[in-house]
Amino acid sequence: MTQKFDPRRRAILKAAIAGGAGAAISPFLGSPLSFAQSGGTVTLAIPGVPVTLDPVNQISHDWMVTSQAIFENLIEFDVDGEYKPQLAAAMPALSDDKRTYTFELRDDVVFQNGEPFTAEDVKYSFDWLLDPDNKAMRRPVFARIQEVNILSPTKVEFRLSEPYGPWLAFMTKCMGIFQKGSREANGPDFFRTAPVGVGTGPGIFEEWRPNEYISLVRNDKYYRDGLPAWDRLVVRQINEESTRVAYLMSGQVDLISAPPPKDFDRLSAMPMLEGAKRPTLGGWFAMNIDNTKAPFDDPNVRRAVSCAIDRESIATNVYYDLLSPAALPAPKDAWWYNADADAAASYDIERAQEFMAKSKYADGATFSLMVPSEPYLLDVRDAALVIQSQLAEIGLTMNLEVVEFQVMIQNAIKGTANTMFVNMSPGEPTYHLQNSLTPGQILSKSVKYDGPDMVALLKQGFAEPEQEKQKEIYLKLQDVLLRDMPLIWIGFVYAANIWRKGKPKDFTVNQGLTIVANEIVI
């Protein structure tokens, strides 16, 4: 449903912080609940609307907190962006041709229903994901897997069609191992809304109250000693940032994501609260634009738009340094960052005007941009208003259409609208490029980019295991993107959380953004 942007929401937030949290609660969600006060319960508050608990169809990186607590993977991309074995006993062995990965599995894991975990479950899970008839949302990410072979009950082999190292990083956010036969036995609604007993994770599904919360209970059969440290995990759906703050300050929740950028430092300094932030390597904020339709069918217009956006101003004045400006798909902290290419695509109003003058739309043009109504990693609506004003300086009129996130993302998947939103990856260099700029991927229809030079460089990077050699390839790749400018990059978000002091204890913000509930200690 389309709605108008209401700038008065900032006033609500100020009232919640300045005037006391309790008064701000009831106008939003009615009577407070007491989850945060019960002994072994951890309560989180995050934005967005959950639509599934199925790990192969989950696209909300906020709500992955629930599916990642139920389902696990062979390896994980941890909070510091490092690979760690999870259901595997060690990192995989790689063949000389870089196409075969062999995993030794843990022998002490059981599913939440008590059944043993074996290589048969791994093969079943990936075979089901890769079957096109099942229409798994995340299938394209793993499409290079040709076959999965069982070598023993605790050993499994993956054969790929070509060298493709990034697939290991994508397991954490795009996959999850489920019990052999569980899909046929239970059906799609079971995995979407109530997947009880078929995962190996520390949390067992308990309840889903639409528009309120999803709750999990402790898996007493979990193989990691002492985990989870909670008896119950409640993840509350609270879209309005002022309400999340009010619930946190009143003690009704223990931890929140997507804190208001303007008030992050002040809230973090309060005696009863703690906060932390860290740059993500995969949280990119961009405009997905249709390269085949006016005015973006002209590369000079795309270059002009990139140079007309003052990203430093947006990062400072809209997001209060919870955004790292970037004009190309590499944050400044990344090992693959190309400083020269980034500078050439960054704010320069004279250069932007020159590009417009050379374009076939030199007299101006109008286009529409769809943005999400609720925050997803960051609230993009204020930035959209600033960009709207900045593009007017080069003769471009940008009409904003504010819609629910699920409406916007479906339009992006179908390729029926220009969109601007924040997307998230584990933090390796290629995920977003594949997702949006290579054929057959989930967001490729939103851009319709024809980039053989980029695809060739990606393949080179996939086959190269050494980071220094990969860096040379990805620096060249960014030069190609500077030339073609198929997307308009704004920057990379910071992951940020605020929590009640002492609960949770020793909490670490995830560079991959999703709250990792598995190791929360209370």
PDB file of C-alpha atoms in Angstrom, residues 367-501:
ATOM      1  CA  PHE A 367      11.443   9.393 -13.026  1.00  0.00           C
ATOM      2  CA  SER A 368       9.872   7.645 -10.061  1.00  0.00           C
ATOM      3  CA  LEU A 369      11.638   5.935  -7.191  1.00  0.00           C
ATOM      4  CA  MET A 370      10.063   3.453  -4.801  1.00  0.00           C
ATOM      5  CA  VAL A 371      11.294   3.472  -1.184  1.00  0.00           C
ATOM      6  CA  PRO A 372      10.242   1.353   1.821  1.00  0.00           C
ATOM      7  CA  SER A 373       7.943   2.869   4.436  1.00  0.00           C
ATOM      8  CA  GLU A 374       9.505   1.005   7.360  1.00  0.00           C
ATOM      9  CA  PRO A 375      13.191   0.943   8.302  1.00  0.00           C
ATOM     10  CA  TYR A 376      15.136  -1.966   6.903  1.00  0.00           C
ATOM     11  CA  LEU A 377      18.670  -1.727   8.296  1.00  0.00           C
ATOM     12  CA  LEU A 378      18.325   2.065   7.960  1.00  0.00           C
ATOM     13  CA  ASP A 379      15.349   4.313   7.323  1.00  0.00           C
ATOM     14  CA  VAL A 380      15.949   5.520   3.773  1.00  0.00           C
ATOM     15  CA  ARG A 381      13.102   8.045   3.492  1.00  0.00           C
ATOM     16  CA  ASP A 382      15.011  11.075   4.773  1.00  0.00           C
ATOM     17  CA  ALA A 383      17.944  10.318   2.464  1.00  0.00           C
ATOM     18  CA  ALA A 384      15.501  10.028  -0.444  1.00  0.00           C
ATOM     19  CA  LEU A 385      14.235  13.553   0.229  1.00  0.00           C
ATOM     20  CA  VAL A 386      17.785  14.914   0.285  1.00  0.00           C
ATOM     21  CA  ILE A 387      18.663  13.133  -2.968  1.00  0.00           C
ATOM     22  CA  GLN A 388      15.468  14.420  -4.542  1.00  0.00           C
ATOM     23  CA  SER A 389      16.636  17.964  -3.816  1.00  0.00           C
ATOM     24  CA  GLN A 390      20.186  17.314  -5.021  1.00  0.00           C
ATOM     25  CA  LEU A 391      19.074  15.817  -8.344  1.00  0.00           C
ATOM     26  CA  ALA A 392      16.858  18.829  -9.013  1.00  0.00           C
ATOM     27  CA  GLU A 393      20.083  20.833  -9.367  1.00  0.00           C
ATOM     28  CA  ILE A 394      20.935  18.920 -12.561  1.00  0.00           C
ATOM     29  CA  GLY A 395      17.441  19.006 -14.038  1.00  0.00           C
ATOM     30  CA  LEU A 396      16.141  15.646 -12.846  1.00  0.00           C
ATOM     31  CA  THR A 397      12.748  15.390 -11.124  1.00  0.00           C
ATOM     32  CA  MET A 398      12.505  12.374  -8.833  1.00  0.00           C
ATOM     33  CA  ASN A 399       9.005  11.435  -7.677  1.00  0.00           C
ATOM     34  CA  LEU A 400       8.970   9.353  -4.489  1.00  0.00           C
ATOM     35  CA  GLU A 401       6.583   6.481  -3.894  1.00  0.00           C
ATOM     36  CA  VAL A 402       6.629   5.201  -0.303  1.00  0.00           C
ATOM     37  CA  VAL A 403       5.389   1.623   0.035  1.00  0.00           C
ATOM     38  CA  GLU A 404       5.664  -1.298   2.426  1.00  0.00           C
ATOM     39  CA  PHE A 405       8.998  -3.067   2.182  1.00  0.00           C
ATOM     40  CA  GLN A 406       7.519  -6.327   0.888  1.00  0.00           C
ATOM     41  CA  VAL A 407       5.708  -4.429  -1.880  1.00  0.00           C
ATOM     42  CA  MET A 408       8.907  -2.652  -2.854  1.00  0.00           C
ATOM     43  CA  ILE A 409      11.081  -5.763  -2.847  1.00  0.00           C
ATOM     44  CA  GLN A 410       8.586  -7.682  -4.975  1.00  0.00           C
ATOM     45  CA  ASN A 411       8.615  -4.823  -7.497  1.00  0.00           C
ATOM     46  CA  ALA A 412      12.413  -4.968  -7.500  1.00  0.00           C
ATOM     47  CA  ILE A 413      12.398  -8.735  -8.048  1.00  0.00           C
ATOM     48  CA  LYS A 414       9.909  -8.400 -10.921  1.00  0.00           C
ATOM     49  CA  GLY A 415      11.759  -5.411 -12.404  1.00  0.00           C
ATOM     50  CA  THR A 416       8.694  -3.154 -12.405  1.00  0.00           C
ATOM     51  CA  ALA A 417      10.089  -0.147 -10.508  1.00  0.00           C
ATOM     52  CA  ASN A 418      13.222   1.837  -9.742  1.00  0.00           C
ATOM     53  CA  THR A 419      13.929   1.263  -6.060  1.00  0.00           C
ATOM     54  CA  MET A 420      16.200   2.520  -3.293  1.00  0.00           C
ATOM     55  CA  PHE A 421      16.880   0.430  -0.238  1.00  0.00           C
ATOM     56  CA  VAL A 422      19.573  -1.120   1.907  1.00  0.00           C
ATOM     57  CA  ASN A 423      20.586  -4.674   1.097  1.00  0.00           C
ATOM     58  CA  MET A 424      22.833  -6.911   3.157  1.00  0.00           C
ATOM     59  CA  SER A 425      25.378  -9.659   2.555  1.00  0.00           C
ATOM     60  CA  PRO A 426      27.803 -11.580   4.751  1.00  0.00           C
ATOM     61  CA  GLY A 427      30.529  -9.108   3.767  1.00  0.00           C
ATOM     62  CA  GLU A 428      32.427 -10.618   0.867  1.00  0.00           C
ATOM     63  CA  PRO A 429      32.984  -8.551  -2.314  1.00  0.00           C
ATOM     64  CA  THR A 430      30.711 -10.157  -4.892  1.00  0.00           C
ATOM     65  CA  TYR A 431      27.314 -11.031  -3.408  1.00  0.00           C
ATOM     66  CA  HIS A 432      25.485  -7.820  -4.302  1.00  0.00           C
ATOM     67  CA  LEU A 433      27.077  -7.629  -7.729  1.00  0.00           C
ATOM     68  CA  GLN A 434      25.857 -11.126  -8.519  1.00  0.00           C
ATOM     69  CA  ASN A 435      22.453 -10.456  -6.966  1.00  0.00           C
ATOM     70  CA  SER A 436      21.689  -7.368  -9.027  1.00  0.00           C
ATOM     71  CA  LEU A 437      24.013  -7.353 -12.026  1.00  0.00           C
ATOM     72  CA  THR A 438      24.291 -10.914 -13.330  1.00  0.00           C
ATOM     73  CA  PRO A 439      21.548 -12.769 -15.248  1.00  0.00           C
ATOM     74  CA  GLY A 440      19.060 -14.992 -13.460  1.00  0.00           C
ATOM     75  CA  GLN A 441      19.631 -13.631  -9.950  1.00  0.00           C
ATOM     76  CA  ILE A 442      17.013 -12.385  -7.502  1.00  0.00           C
ATOM     77  CA  LEU A 443      17.351  -8.659  -8.315  1.00  0.00           C
ATOM     78  CA  SER A 444      18.781  -8.735 -11.840  1.00  0.00           C
ATOM     79  CA  LYS A 445      15.455  -7.737 -13.415  1.00  0.00           C
ATOM     80  CA  SER A 446      15.502  -4.517 -11.385  1.00  0.00           C
ATOM     81  CA  VAL A 447      18.621  -3.333 -13.244  1.00  0.00           C
ATOM     82  CA  LYS A 448      18.757  -5.264 -16.555  1.00  0.00           C
ATOM     83  CA  TYR A 449      22.485  -4.621 -16.870  1.00  0.00           C
ATOM     84  CA  ASP A 450      24.395  -6.136 -19.765  1.00  0.00           C
ATOM     85  CA  GLY A 451      27.944  -6.310 -18.442  1.00  0.00           C
ATOM     86  CA  PRO A 452      30.153  -8.997 -20.028  1.00  0.00           C
ATOM     87  CA  ASP A 453      33.339  -7.295 -18.814  1.00  0.00           C
ATOM     88  CA  MET A 454      32.113  -7.360 -15.234  1.00  0.00           C
ATOM     89  CA  VAL A 455      30.983 -10.995 -15.478  1.00  0.00           C
ATOM     90  CA  ALA A 456      34.394 -12.034 -16.869  1.00  0.00           C
ATOM     91  CA  LEU A 457      36.197 -10.334 -13.981  1.00  0.00           C
ATOM     92  CA  LEU A 458      33.854 -11.924 -11.453  1.00  0.00           C
ATOM     93  CA  LYS A 459      34.705 -15.373 -12.830  1.00  0.00           C
ATOM     94  CA  GLN A 460      38.394 -14.611 -12.479  1.00  0.00           C
ATOM     95  CA  GLY A 461      37.823 -13.605  -8.866  1.00  0.00           C
ATOM     96  CA  PHE A 462      35.810 -16.742  -8.109  1.00  0.00           C
ATOM     97  CA  ALA A 463      38.698 -18.945  -9.269  1.00  0.00           C
ATOM     98  CA  GLU A 464      41.405 -17.105  -7.338  1.00  0.00           C
ATOM     99  CA  PRO A 465      41.811 -18.189  -3.687  1.00  0.00           C
ATOM    100  CA  GLU A 466      44.550 -15.669  -2.782  1.00  0.00           C
ATOM    101  CA  GLN A 467      43.227 -12.363  -1.486  1.00  0.00           C
ATOM    102  CA  GLU A 468      46.022 -10.204  -2.923  1.00  0.00           C
ATOM    103  CA  LYS A 469      45.390 -11.544  -6.418  1.00  0.00           C
ATOM    104  CA  GLN A 470      41.649 -11.199  -5.900  1.00  0.00           C
ATOM    105  CA  LYS A 471      42.211  -7.561  -4.972  1.00  0.00           C
ATOM    106  CA  GLU A 472      43.838  -6.813  -8.343  1.00  0.00           C
ATOM    107  CA  ILE A 473      40.817  -8.320 -10.088  1.00  0.00           C
ATOM    108  CA  TYR A 474      38.232  -6.461  -8.002  1.00  0.00           C
ATOM    109  CA  LEU A 475      40.016  -3.122  -8.447  1.00  0.00           C
ATOM    110  CA  LYS A 476      39.689  -3.592 -12.211  1.00  0.00           C
ATOM    111  CA  LEU A 477      36.064  -4.603 -11.763  1.00  0.00           C
ATOM    112  CA  GLN A 478      35.297  -1.304 -10.022  1.00  0.00           C
ATOM    113  CA  ASP A 479      36.835   0.563 -12.941  1.00  0.00           C
ATOM    114  CA  VAL A 480      34.310  -1.206 -15.188  1.00  0.00           C
ATOM    115  CA  LEU A 481      31.472  -0.227 -12.852  1.00  0.00           C
ATOM    116  CA  LEU A 482      32.714   3.378 -12.862  1.00  0.00           C
ATOM    117  CA  ARG A 483      32.497   3.330 -16.647  1.00  0.00           C
ATOM    118  CA  ASP A 484      29.036   1.747 -16.854  1.00  0.00           C
ATOM    119  CA  MET A 485      27.492   2.964 -13.558  1.00  0.00           C
ATOM    120  CA  PRO A 486      24.659   0.376 -13.665  1.00  0.00           C
ATOM    121  CA  LEU A 487      23.602   1.203 -10.100  1.00  0.00           C
ATOM    122  CA  ILE A 488      23.791   4.337  -7.979  1.00  0.00           C
ATOM    123  CA  TRP A 489      25.605   3.541  -4.758  1.00  0.00           C
ATOM    124  CA  ILE A 490      25.063   5.721  -1.679  1.00  0.00           C
ATOM    125  CA  GLY A 491      27.178   3.971   0.942  1.00  0.00           C
ATOM    126  CA  PHE A 492      27.500   1.141   3.437  1.00  0.00           C
ATOM    127  CA  VAL A 493      25.543   1.054   6.670  1.00  0.00           C
ATOM    128  CA  TYR A 494      26.927   0.568  10.133  1.00  0.00           C
ATOM    129  CA  ALA A 495      25.555  -2.240  12.248  1.00  0.00           C
ATOM    130  CA  ALA A 496      24.372  -0.709  15.516  1.00  0.00           C
ATOM    131  CA  ASN A 497      22.601  -1.985  18.607  1.00  0.00           C
ATOM    132  CA  ILE A 498      21.618  -0.573  21.988  1.00  0.00           C
ATOM    133  CA  TRP A 499      20.873  -2.773  24.994  1.00  0.00           C
ATOM    134  CA  ARG A 500      20.133  -2.718  28.713  1.00  0.00           C
ATOM    135  CA  LYS A 501      23.372  -2.488  30.678  1.00  0.00           C
TER     136      LYS A 501
END
